[in-house]
Amino acid sequence: MIVTPHSGTMIDAGHDVSDGPKAGPLNGTTEGGKNMTRPAVVADDWVRCFRPEPSAKVQLVCFPHAGGSASFFHPVARALPGTVETLALQYPGRQDRRAEPCVDDIAALADLVVEALAPRLDRPFAFFGHSMGATLAFEVTRRLEQRRLGGPLTLFASGRRAPSRKRPERVHLLDDDGLVGEIRRLSGTEAELLADEELLRMILPAVRSDYRAIETYTYRPGPPLNCPVLVLTGDDDPLTTIEEARAWSEHTAGEFDLKVFPGGHFYLAAQQAAVLRTITDRLGPHL
């Protein structure tokens, strides 16, 4: 959300801290019904709260982009009012979860996120997802609604075309140089980080896995979401046209709104104040 030299890069090799009680082991099936036994889902591994707000009225759950990490949203926790508690997801295969295998399938990732989030959602909540995170937030919302576990006050979908709008993309099949070139093209990471060979070797597996997850994702038709959807996009985003962003309206039976900002895929770097204002304005009646 807010881009800083250490927390706002597209790829982030730092370390995070977590909080809160541990969740027990959970097993289940994928959305497609295939039986599978999963490792224990521990809430602390998946959900980070950088500034606990026990009296907050609303929780904002943030879903990082491909190659991103929970720390991307650390400044959001500082910038939002105390009536909002910010939770950020930490996907496997990065930062302090580097030793864990990445999850390169959106449906499987959504199943795991639901189980990790469920014990933490103890008050009204909203979702904010950027790029791949927007699609993942959509799939998590579908699962919550299907299980009658409630849904977000608003799904904020940033920098991503509607789930039903697919493009032929093969970035995850490129060699390392090609993958780094795509990262540079999207302007989400400082050049000096991309020049660090040791760092690149550390983070490229997670970046490639995330790209594989989002590029092989296929929307499965189903009922529209019940919650409102507010889409945020840059007017010069090479990955999402305004028409593709507007197509999110087909995926909700609730209120739909589209906010267009100057900028590209990481428009929120320069538009951080406006983005935060958009979030707080929408959540205002609940705070």
PDB file of C-alpha atoms in Angstrom:
ATOM      1  CA  MET A   1       0.000   0.000   0.000  1.00  0.00           C
ATOM      2  CA  ILE A   2       2.397   2.708   1.143  1.00  0.00           C
ATOM      3  CA  VAL A   3       5.748   2.289  -0.558  1.00  0.00           C
ATOM      4  CA  THR A   4       8.906   2.910   1.430  1.00  0.00           C
ATOM      5  CA  PRO A   5      12.504   1.865   0.727  1.00  0.00           C
ATOM      6  CA  HIS A   6      12.178  -1.157   3.006  1.00  0.00           C
ATOM      7  CA  SER A   7       8.533  -2.158   3.084  1.00  0.00           C
ATOM      8  CA  GLY A   8       7.063  -1.110  -0.215  1.00  0.00           C
ATOM      9  CA  THR A   9       9.126  -3.010  -2.721  1.00  0.00           C
ATOM     10  CA  MET A  10       7.469  -5.541  -4.947  1.00  0.00           C
ATOM     11  CA  ILE A  11       9.796  -8.163  -3.484  1.00  0.00           C
ATOM     12  CA  ASP A  12      10.821  -8.000   0.149  1.00  0.00           C
ATOM     13  CA  ALA A  13      13.432 -10.150   1.880  1.00  0.00           C
ATOM     14  CA  GLY A  14      13.117  -8.682   5.374  1.00  0.00           C
ATOM     15  CA  HIS A  15      11.645 -10.279   8.475  1.00  0.00           C
ATOM     16  CA  ASP A  16       8.300  -9.833  10.161  1.00  0.00           C
ATOM     17  CA  VAL A  17       6.942 -10.484  13.625  1.00  0.00           C
ATOM     18  CA  SER A  18       3.591 -12.038  14.382  1.00  0.00           C
ATOM     19  CA  ASP A  19       1.204 -12.037  17.303  1.00  0.00           C
ATOM     20  CA  GLY A  20      -1.842 -13.718  18.710  1.00  0.00           C
ATOM     21  CA  PRO A  21      -2.856 -17.244  19.681  1.00  0.00           C
ATOM     22  CA  LYS A  22      -1.946 -20.301  17.665  1.00  0.00           C
ATOM     23  CA  ALA A  23      -4.578 -22.159  15.704  1.00  0.00           C
ATOM     24  CA  GLY A  24      -4.794 -25.938  15.669  1.00  0.00           C
ATOM     25  CA  PRO A  25      -4.319 -28.297  12.723  1.00  0.00           C
ATOM     26  CA  LEU A  26      -7.013 -28.302  10.074  1.00  0.00           C
ATOM     27  CA  ASN A  27      -7.534 -30.602   7.117  1.00  0.00           C
ATOM     28  CA  GLY A  28      -9.969 -30.367   4.247  1.00  0.00           C
ATOM     29  CA  THR A  29     -10.548 -30.381   0.515  1.00  0.00           C
ATOM     30  CA  THR A  30      -9.835 -27.982  -2.284  1.00  0.00           C
ATOM     31  CA  GLU A  31     -12.671 -26.047  -3.894  1.00  0.00           C
ATOM     32  CA  GLY A  32     -12.788 -28.680  -6.639  1.00  0.00           C
ATOM     33  CA  GLY A  33     -13.565 -31.371  -4.085  1.00  0.00           C
ATOM     34  CA  LYS A  34     -10.259 -33.236  -4.333  1.00  0.00           C
ATOM     35  CA  ASN A  35      -9.381 -34.818  -1.011  1.00  0.00           C
ATOM     36  CA  MET A  36      -6.057 -33.757   0.398  1.00  0.00           C
ATOM     37  CA  THR A  37      -4.406 -33.645   3.790  1.00  0.00           C
ATOM     38  CA  ARG A  38      -2.675 -30.362   4.503  1.00  0.00           C
ATOM     39  CA  PRO A  39      -0.094 -29.389   7.071  1.00  0.00           C
ATOM     40  CA  ALA A  40      -1.331 -27.665  10.179  1.00  0.00           C
ATOM     41  CA  VAL A  41      -2.495 -24.119   9.477  1.00  0.00           C
ATOM     42  CA  VAL A  42      -1.057 -21.892  12.188  1.00  0.00           C
ATOM     43  CA  ALA A  43      -2.661 -18.441  12.312  1.00  0.00           C
ATOM     44  CA  ASP A  44       0.530 -16.737  13.448  1.00  0.00           C
ATOM     45  CA  ASP A  45       2.354 -18.014  10.367  1.00  0.00           C
ATOM     46  CA  TRP A  46      -0.221 -16.543   8.004  1.00  0.00           C
ATOM     47  CA  VAL A  47      -1.616 -13.441   9.678  1.00  0.00           C
ATOM     48  CA  ARG A  48       0.474 -10.498  10.900  1.00  0.00           C
ATOM     49  CA  CYS A  49      -0.822  -7.663  13.040  1.00  0.00           C
ATOM     50  CA  PHE A  50       1.759  -4.878  13.228  1.00  0.00           C
ATOM     51  CA  ARG A  51      -0.316  -2.654  15.523  1.00  0.00           C
ATOM     52  CA  PRO A  52      -2.891  -4.541  17.589  1.00  0.00           C
ATOM     53  CA  GLU A  53      -6.033  -2.519  18.234  1.00  0.00           C
ATOM     54  CA  PRO A  54      -8.261  -4.553  20.580  1.00  0.00           C
ATOM     55  CA  SER A  55     -10.943  -1.850  20.597  1.00  0.00           C
ATOM     56  CA  ALA A  56     -10.944  -1.294  16.817  1.00  0.00           C
ATOM     57  CA  LYS A  57     -14.364  -1.419  15.201  1.00  0.00           C
ATOM     58  CA  VAL A  58     -13.171  -2.971  11.932  1.00  0.00           C
ATOM     59  CA  GLN A  59     -10.366  -5.264  10.804  1.00  0.00           C
ATOM     60  CA  LEU A  60      -8.760  -4.609   7.411  1.00  0.00           C
ATOM     61  CA  VAL A  61      -7.185  -7.765   5.995  1.00  0.00           C
ATOM     62  CA  CYS A  62      -4.523  -7.058   3.361  1.00  0.00           C
ATOM     63  CA  PHE A  63      -3.567  -9.540   0.619  1.00  0.00           C
ATOM     64  CA  PRO A  64      -0.127  -8.908  -0.974  1.00  0.00           C
ATOM     65  CA  HIS A  65       0.664  -8.967  -4.684  1.00  0.00           C
ATOM     66  CA  ALA A  66       2.754 -11.636  -6.445  1.00  0.00           C
ATOM     67  CA  GLY A  67       6.195 -11.669  -4.846  1.00  0.00           C
ATOM     68  CA  GLY A  68       4.943  -9.460  -2.023  1.00  0.00           C
ATOM     69  CA  SER A  69       4.867  -9.996   1.706  1.00  0.00           C
ATOM     70  CA  ALA A  70       2.986  -8.861   4.786  1.00  0.00           C
ATOM     71  CA  SER A  71       5.508  -6.094   5.468  1.00  0.00           C
ATOM     72  CA  PHE A  72       4.335  -4.274   2.347  1.00  0.00           C
ATOM     73  CA  PHE A  73       1.351  -3.210   4.459  1.00  0.00           C
ATOM     74  CA  HIS A  74       3.228  -2.327   7.646  1.00  0.00           C
ATOM     75  CA  PRO A  75       2.891   1.445   7.003  1.00  0.00           C
ATOM     76  CA  VAL A  76      -0.856   1.010   6.559  1.00  0.00           C
ATOM     77  CA  ALA A  77      -1.193  -0.084  10.172  1.00  0.00           C
ATOM     78  CA  ARG A  78       0.541   3.132  11.249  1.00  0.00           C
ATOM     79  CA  ALA A  79      -1.418   5.402   8.905  1.00  0.00           C
ATOM     80  CA  LEU A  80      -4.981   4.181   9.492  1.00  0.00           C
ATOM     81  CA  PRO A  81      -6.899   5.374  12.567  1.00  0.00           C
ATOM     82  CA  GLY A  82      -7.013   3.264  15.706  1.00  0.00           C
ATOM     83  CA  THR A  83     -10.595   2.296  14.896  1.00  0.00           C
ATOM     84  CA  VAL A  84      -9.162   0.019  12.175  1.00  0.00           C
ATOM     85  CA  GLU A  85      -6.920  -2.954  12.980  1.00  0.00           C
ATOM     86  CA  THR A  86      -4.785  -3.938  10.000  1.00  0.00           C
ATOM     87  CA  LEU A  87      -4.014  -7.608   9.423  1.00  0.00           C
ATOM     88  CA  ALA A  88      -1.633  -8.610   6.638  1.00  0.00           C
ATOM     89  CA  LEU A  89      -1.194 -12.059   5.133  1.00  0.00           C
ATOM     90  CA  GLN A  90       2.203 -13.707   4.902  1.00  0.00           C
ATOM     91  CA  TYR A  91       2.267 -16.324   2.160  1.00  0.00           C
ATOM     92  CA  PRO A  92       4.623 -19.319   2.487  1.00  0.00           C
ATOM     93  CA  GLY A  93       8.021 -19.310   0.807  1.00  0.00           C
ATOM     94  CA  ARG A  94       9.215 -15.794   1.715  1.00  0.00           C
ATOM     95  CA  GLN A  95      10.864 -13.857   4.544  1.00  0.00           C
ATOM     96  CA  ASP A  96      10.568 -15.828   7.780  1.00  0.00           C
ATOM     97  CA  ARG A  97       8.591 -18.507   5.877  1.00  0.00           C
ATOM     98  CA  ARG A  98      11.317 -19.093   3.276  1.00  0.00           C
ATOM     99  CA  ALA A  99      11.845 -22.684   4.403  1.00  0.00           C
ATOM    100  CA  GLU A 100       8.222 -23.582   3.622  1.00  0.00           C
ATOM    101  CA  PRO A 101       7.120 -24.645   0.146  1.00  0.00           C
ATOM    102  CA  CYS A 102       5.329 -22.011  -1.904  1.00  0.00           C
ATOM    103  CA  VAL A 103       1.695 -22.534  -2.873  1.00  0.00           C
ATOM    104  CA  ASP A 104       1.380 -22.095  -6.629  1.00  0.00           C
ATOM    105  CA  ASP A 105      -2.376 -22.569  -6.952  1.00  0.00           C
ATOM    106  CA  ILE A 106      -4.905 -19.844  -6.089  1.00  0.00           C
ATOM    107  CA  ALA A 107      -7.650 -22.284  -5.052  1.00  0.00           C
ATOM    108  CA  ALA A 108      -5.337 -24.158  -2.681  1.00  0.00           C
ATOM    109  CA  LEU A 109      -3.976 -20.879  -1.314  1.00  0.00           C
ATOM    110  CA  ALA A 110      -7.509 -19.567  -0.733  1.00  0.00           C
ATOM    111  CA  ASP A 111      -8.445 -22.707   1.202  1.00  0.00           C
ATOM    112  CA  LEU A 112      -5.434 -22.265   3.479  1.00  0.00           C
ATOM    113  CA  VAL A 113      -6.076 -18.555   3.994  1.00  0.00           C
ATOM    114  CA  VAL A 114      -9.688 -19.183   5.031  1.00  0.00           C
ATOM    115  CA  GLU A 115      -8.563 -21.604   7.721  1.00  0.00           C
ATOM    116  CA  ALA A 116      -5.882 -19.232   8.969  1.00  0.00           C
ATOM    117  CA  LEU A 117      -8.149 -16.175   8.968  1.00  0.00           C
ATOM    118  CA  ALA A 118     -11.271 -17.700  10.497  1.00  0.00           C
ATOM    119  CA  PRO A 119     -10.044 -17.598  14.129  1.00  0.00           C
ATOM    120  CA  ARG A 120      -8.834 -14.005  13.728  1.00  0.00           C
ATOM    121  CA  LEU A 121     -12.000 -12.438  12.320  1.00  0.00           C
ATOM    122  CA  ASP A 122     -13.700 -11.493  15.576  1.00  0.00           C
ATOM    123  CA  ARG A 123     -15.407  -8.267  14.425  1.00  0.00           C
ATOM    124  CA  PRO A 124     -16.596  -6.665  11.159  1.00  0.00           C
ATOM    125  CA  PHE A 125     -13.845  -6.813   8.545  1.00  0.00           C
ATOM    126  CA  ALA A 126     -12.912  -5.650   5.065  1.00  0.00           C
ATOM    127  CA  PHE A 127     -10.477  -7.085   2.503  1.00  0.00           C
ATOM    128  CA  PHE A 128      -7.873  -5.168   0.499  1.00  0.00           C
ATOM    129  CA  GLY A 129      -5.978  -7.082  -2.169  1.00  0.00           C
ATOM    130  CA  HIS A 130      -3.520  -5.758  -4.707  1.00  0.00           C
ATOM    131  CA  SER A 131      -2.882  -7.525  -8.029  1.00  0.00           C
ATOM    132  CA  MET A 132      -2.746 -11.274  -7.311  1.00  0.00           C
ATOM    133  CA  GLY A 133      -3.975 -10.395  -3.831  1.00  0.00           C
ATOM    134  CA  ALA A 134      -7.228  -9.025  -5.268  1.00  0.00           C
ATOM    135  CA  THR A 135      -8.013 -12.332  -6.969  1.00  0.00           C
ATOM    136  CA  LEU A 136      -7.078 -14.252  -3.835  1.00  0.00           C
ATOM    137  CA  ALA A 137      -9.283 -11.984  -1.690  1.00  0.00           C
ATOM    138  CA  PHE A 138     -12.152 -12.655  -4.100  1.00  0.00           C
ATOM    139  CA  GLU A 139     -11.717 -16.424  -3.788  1.00  0.00           C
ATOM    140  CA  VAL A 140     -11.449 -16.221   0.000  1.00  0.00           C
ATOM    141  CA  THR A 141     -14.655 -14.172   0.098  1.00  0.00           C
ATOM    142  CA  ARG A 142     -16.422 -16.785  -2.012  1.00  0.00           C
ATOM    143  CA  ARG A 143     -15.425 -19.501   0.438  1.00  0.00           C
ATOM    144  CA  LEU A 144     -16.479 -17.509   3.487  1.00  0.00           C
ATOM    145  CA  GLU A 145     -19.883 -16.822   1.961  1.00  0.00           C
ATOM    146  CA  GLN A 146     -20.300 -20.435   0.834  1.00  0.00           C
ATOM    147  CA  ARG A 147     -19.579 -21.621   4.374  1.00  0.00           C
ATOM    148  CA  ARG A 148     -21.889 -18.972   5.838  1.00  0.00           C
ATOM    149  CA  LEU A 149     -19.002 -17.499   7.797  1.00  0.00           C
ATOM    150  CA  GLY A 150     -19.911 -13.964   6.802  1.00  0.00           C
ATOM    151  CA  GLY A 151     -18.194 -11.694   4.337  1.00  0.00           C
ATOM    152  CA  PRO A 152     -16.285  -8.433   4.202  1.00  0.00           C
ATOM    153  CA  LEU A 153     -17.944  -5.069   4.614  1.00  0.00           C
ATOM    154  CA  THR A 154     -16.208  -4.238   1.330  1.00  0.00           C
ATOM    155  CA  LEU A 155     -13.808  -6.053  -0.953  1.00  0.00           C
ATOM    156  CA  PHE A 156     -11.228  -3.519  -2.141  1.00  0.00           C
ATOM    157  CA  ALA A 157      -9.796  -4.976  -5.364  1.00  0.00           C
ATOM    158  CA  SER A 158      -6.694  -3.082  -6.486  1.00  0.00           C
ATOM    159  CA  GLY A 159      -4.642  -3.344  -9.654  1.00  0.00           C
ATOM    160  CA  ARG A 160      -6.292  -6.455 -11.039  1.00  0.00           C
ATOM    161  CA  ARG A 161      -8.770  -7.202 -13.779  1.00  0.00           C
ATOM    162  CA  ALA A 162     -11.993  -9.011 -12.928  1.00  0.00           C
ATOM    163  CA  PRO A 163     -11.634 -12.741 -12.195  1.00  0.00           C
ATOM    164  CA  SER A 164     -13.546 -13.646 -15.360  1.00  0.00           C
ATOM    165  CA  ARG A 165     -11.221 -11.593 -17.579  1.00  0.00           C
ATOM    166  CA  LYS A 166      -8.282 -13.812 -18.511  1.00  0.00           C
ATOM    167  CA  ARG A 167      -5.219 -12.984 -20.594  1.00  0.00           C
ATOM    168  CA  PRO A 168      -2.667 -15.459 -21.965  1.00  0.00           C
ATOM    169  CA  GLU A 169       0.309 -14.855 -19.667  1.00  0.00           C
ATOM    170  CA  ARG A 170       3.495 -16.910 -19.381  1.00  0.00           C
ATOM    171  CA  VAL A 171       5.819 -14.865 -17.182  1.00  0.00           C
ATOM    172  CA  HIS A 172       6.244 -17.791 -14.783  1.00  0.00           C
ATOM    173  CA  LEU A 173       7.809 -19.795 -17.647  1.00  0.00           C
ATOM    174  CA  LEU A 174      10.499 -17.204 -18.378  1.00  0.00           C
ATOM    175  CA  ASP A 175      14.085 -17.678 -17.255  1.00  0.00           C
ATOM    176  CA  ASP A 176      15.362 -15.666 -14.302  1.00  0.00           C
ATOM    177  CA  ASP A 177      16.446 -12.749 -16.473  1.00  0.00           C
ATOM    178  CA  GLY A 178      13.008 -12.585 -18.061  1.00  0.00           C
ATOM    179  CA  LEU A 179      11.306 -12.694 -14.677  1.00  0.00           C
ATOM    180  CA  VAL A 180      13.483  -9.874 -13.357  1.00  0.00           C
ATOM    181  CA  GLY A 181      12.724  -7.902 -16.522  1.00  0.00           C
ATOM    182  CA  GLU A 182       8.988  -8.185 -15.833  1.00  0.00           C
ATOM    183  CA  ILE A 183       9.496  -6.960 -12.269  1.00  0.00           C
ATOM    184  CA  ARG A 184      11.422  -3.971 -13.592  1.00  0.00           C
ATOM    185  CA  ARG A 185       8.695  -3.247 -16.135  1.00  0.00           C
ATOM    186  CA  LEU A 186       6.072  -2.974 -13.404  1.00  0.00           C
ATOM    187  CA  SER A 187       8.271  -0.573 -11.390  1.00  0.00           C
ATOM    188  CA  GLY A 188       7.495  -2.203  -8.080  1.00  0.00           C
ATOM    189  CA  THR A 189      11.038  -2.745  -6.817  1.00  0.00           C
ATOM    190  CA  GLU A 190      14.080  -0.534  -6.363  1.00  0.00           C
ATOM    191  CA  ALA A 191      16.834  -1.130  -8.939  1.00  0.00           C
ATOM    192  CA  GLU A 192      19.497  -1.714  -6.285  1.00  0.00           C
ATOM    193  CA  LEU A 193      17.580  -4.702  -4.922  1.00  0.00           C
ATOM    194  CA  LEU A 194      17.334  -6.250  -8.368  1.00  0.00           C
ATOM    195  CA  ALA A 195      21.090  -5.835  -8.761  1.00  0.00           C
ATOM    196  CA  ASP A 196      21.767  -7.898  -5.623  1.00  0.00           C
ATOM    197  CA  GLU A 197      22.363 -11.422  -6.960  1.00  0.00           C
ATOM    198  CA  GLU A 198      22.198 -13.047  -3.531  1.00  0.00           C
ATOM    199  CA  LEU A 199      18.876 -11.398  -2.793  1.00  0.00           C
ATOM    200  CA  LEU A 200      17.485 -12.384  -6.175  1.00  0.00           C
ATOM    201  CA  ARG A 201      18.371 -16.034  -5.634  1.00  0.00           C
ATOM    202  CA  MET A 202      16.534 -15.809  -2.332  1.00  0.00           C
ATOM    203  CA  ILE A 203      13.281 -14.317  -3.573  1.00  0.00           C
ATOM    204  CA  LEU A 204      12.853 -15.434  -7.201  1.00  0.00           C
ATOM    205  CA  PRO A 205      11.370 -18.857  -6.326  1.00  0.00           C
ATOM    206  CA  ALA A 206       8.507 -17.175  -4.445  1.00  0.00           C
ATOM    207  CA  VAL A 207       8.006 -14.618  -7.220  1.00  0.00           C
ATOM    208  CA  ARG A 208       7.878 -17.360  -9.861  1.00  0.00           C
ATOM    209  CA  SER A 209       5.494 -19.452  -7.771  1.00  0.00           C
ATOM    210  CA  ASP A 210       3.134 -16.515  -7.290  1.00  0.00           C
ATOM    211  CA  TYR A 211       3.191 -15.746 -11.005  1.00  0.00           C
ATOM    212  CA  ARG A 212       2.404 -19.386 -11.728  1.00  0.00           C
ATOM    213  CA  ALA A 213      -0.515 -19.228  -9.303  1.00  0.00           C
ATOM    214  CA  ILE A 214      -2.116 -16.147 -10.818  1.00  0.00           C
ATOM    215  CA  GLU A 215      -1.313 -16.909 -14.460  1.00  0.00           C
ATOM    216  CA  THR A 216      -2.797 -20.410 -14.281  1.00  0.00           C
ATOM    217  CA  TYR A 217      -5.850 -19.255 -12.309  1.00  0.00           C
ATOM    218  CA  THR A 218      -9.145 -19.949 -14.028  1.00  0.00           C
ATOM    219  CA  TYR A 219     -12.363 -18.424 -12.755  1.00  0.00           C
ATOM    220  CA  ARG A 220     -15.029 -21.004 -11.986  1.00  0.00           C
ATOM    221  CA  PRO A 221     -18.518 -19.544 -12.599  1.00  0.00           C
ATOM    222  CA  GLY A 222     -20.678 -19.237  -9.524  1.00  0.00           C
ATOM    223  CA  PRO A 223     -23.000 -16.902  -7.668  1.00  0.00           C
ATOM    224  CA  PRO A 224     -21.849 -13.292  -7.371  1.00  0.00           C
ATOM    225  CA  LEU A 225     -20.526 -12.060  -4.068  1.00  0.00           C
ATOM    226  CA  ASN A 226     -22.999 -10.539  -1.634  1.00  0.00           C
ATOM    227  CA  CYS A 227     -20.578  -7.885  -0.415  1.00  0.00           C
ATOM    228  CA  PRO A 228     -19.850  -4.514  -2.053  1.00  0.00           C
ATOM    229  CA  VAL A 229     -16.806  -4.363  -4.315  1.00  0.00           C
ATOM    230  CA  LEU A 230     -14.718  -1.219  -4.715  1.00  0.00           C
ATOM    231  CA  VAL A 231     -12.092  -1.458  -7.450  1.00  0.00           C
ATOM    232  CA  LEU A 232      -8.995   0.751  -7.499  1.00  0.00           C
ATOM    233  CA  THR A 233      -6.759   0.897 -10.555  1.00  0.00           C
ATOM    234  CA  GLY A 234      -4.126   2.987 -12.271  1.00  0.00           C
ATOM    235  CA  ASP A 235      -5.029   4.641 -15.553  1.00  0.00           C
ATOM    236  CA  ASP A 236      -1.803   3.375 -17.156  1.00  0.00           C
ATOM    237  CA  ASP A 237      -1.634  -0.144 -15.730  1.00  0.00           C
ATOM    238  CA  PRO A 238      -0.261  -2.532 -18.402  1.00  0.00           C
ATOM    239  CA  LEU A 239      -1.937  -5.480 -16.678  1.00  0.00           C
ATOM    240  CA  THR A 240      -5.452  -4.068 -16.285  1.00  0.00           C
ATOM    241  CA  THR A 241      -7.505  -1.863 -18.599  1.00  0.00           C
ATOM    242  CA  ILE A 242     -10.300   0.292 -17.242  1.00  0.00           C
ATOM    243  CA  GLU A 243     -12.798  -2.002 -18.966  1.00  0.00           C
ATOM    244  CA  GLU A 244     -11.251  -5.082 -17.355  1.00  0.00           C
ATOM    245  CA  ALA A 245     -11.382  -3.364 -13.972  1.00  0.00           C
ATOM    246  CA  ARG A 246     -15.016  -2.336 -14.465  1.00  0.00           C
ATOM    247  CA  ALA A 247     -15.911  -5.977 -15.192  1.00  0.00           C
ATOM    248  CA  TRP A 248     -15.653  -6.653 -11.448  1.00  0.00           C
ATOM    249  CA  SER A 249     -19.225  -5.325 -11.355  1.00  0.00           C
ATOM    250  CA  GLU A 250     -20.313  -8.694 -12.779  1.00  0.00           C
ATOM    251  CA  HIS A 251     -19.005 -10.461  -9.671  1.00  0.00           C
ATOM    252  CA  THR A 252     -21.096  -8.809  -6.978  1.00  0.00           C
ATOM    253  CA  ALA A 253     -24.766  -8.517  -6.155  1.00  0.00           C
ATOM    254  CA  GLY A 254     -23.864  -5.644  -3.867  1.00  0.00           C
ATOM    255  CA  GLU A 255     -22.766  -2.097  -4.485  1.00  0.00           C
ATOM    256  CA  PHE A 256     -19.996  -1.562  -7.043  1.00  0.00           C
ATOM    257  CA  ASP A 257     -17.663   1.381  -7.416  1.00  0.00           C
ATOM    258  CA  LEU A 258     -14.548   2.057  -9.500  1.00  0.00           C
ATOM    259  CA  LYS A 259     -11.811   4.523  -8.572  1.00  0.00           C
ATOM    260  CA  VAL A 260      -9.184   5.370 -11.201  1.00  0.00           C
ATOM    261  CA  PHE A 261      -5.895   6.925 -10.118  1.00  0.00           C
ATOM    262  CA  PRO A 262      -3.000   8.335 -12.134  1.00  0.00           C
ATOM    263  CA  GLY A 263      -0.248   5.756 -12.513  1.00  0.00           C
ATOM    264  CA  GLY A 264       0.651   2.249 -13.537  1.00  0.00           C
ATOM    265  CA  HIS A 265       0.447  -1.132 -11.836  1.00  0.00           C
ATOM    266  CA  PHE A 266       1.912   0.245  -8.608  1.00  0.00           C
ATOM    267  CA  TYR A 267      -0.073   3.484  -8.785  1.00  0.00           C
ATOM    268  CA  LEU A 268      -0.528   3.263  -5.003  1.00  0.00           C
ATOM    269  CA  ALA A 269       3.109   4.282  -4.463  1.00  0.00           C
ATOM    270  CA  ALA A 270       2.393   7.860  -5.515  1.00  0.00           C
ATOM    271  CA  GLN A 271      -1.292   7.826  -4.569  1.00  0.00           C
ATOM    272  CA  GLN A 272      -0.981   6.488  -1.036  1.00  0.00           C
ATOM    273  CA  ALA A 273      -2.871   9.326   0.657  1.00  0.00           C
ATOM    274  CA  ALA A 274      -5.752   9.104  -1.818  1.00  0.00           C
ATOM    275  CA  VAL A 275      -5.922   5.311  -1.504  1.00  0.00           C
ATOM    276  CA  LEU A 276      -6.023   5.441   2.282  1.00  0.00           C
ATOM    277  CA  ARG A 277      -8.682   8.146   2.109  1.00  0.00           C
ATOM    278  CA  THR A 278     -10.743   5.923  -0.195  1.00  0.00           C
ATOM    279  CA  ILE A 279     -10.551   3.092   2.324  1.00  0.00           C
ATOM    280  CA  THR A 280     -11.417   5.203   5.365  1.00  0.00           C
ATOM    281  CA  ASP A 281     -14.239   6.982   3.534  1.00  0.00           C
ATOM    282  CA  ARG A 282     -15.817   3.651   2.621  1.00  0.00           C
ATOM    283  CA  LEU A 283     -15.378   2.181   6.095  1.00  0.00           C
ATOM    284  CA  GLY A 284     -16.371   5.417   7.830  1.00  0.00           C
ATOM    285  CA  PRO A 285     -19.978   4.460   8.676  1.00  0.00           C
ATOM    286  CA  HIS A 286     -18.668   1.365  10.510  1.00  0.00           C
ATOM    287  CA  LEU A 287     -15.961   3.112  12.545  1.00  0.00           C
TER     288      LEU A 287
END
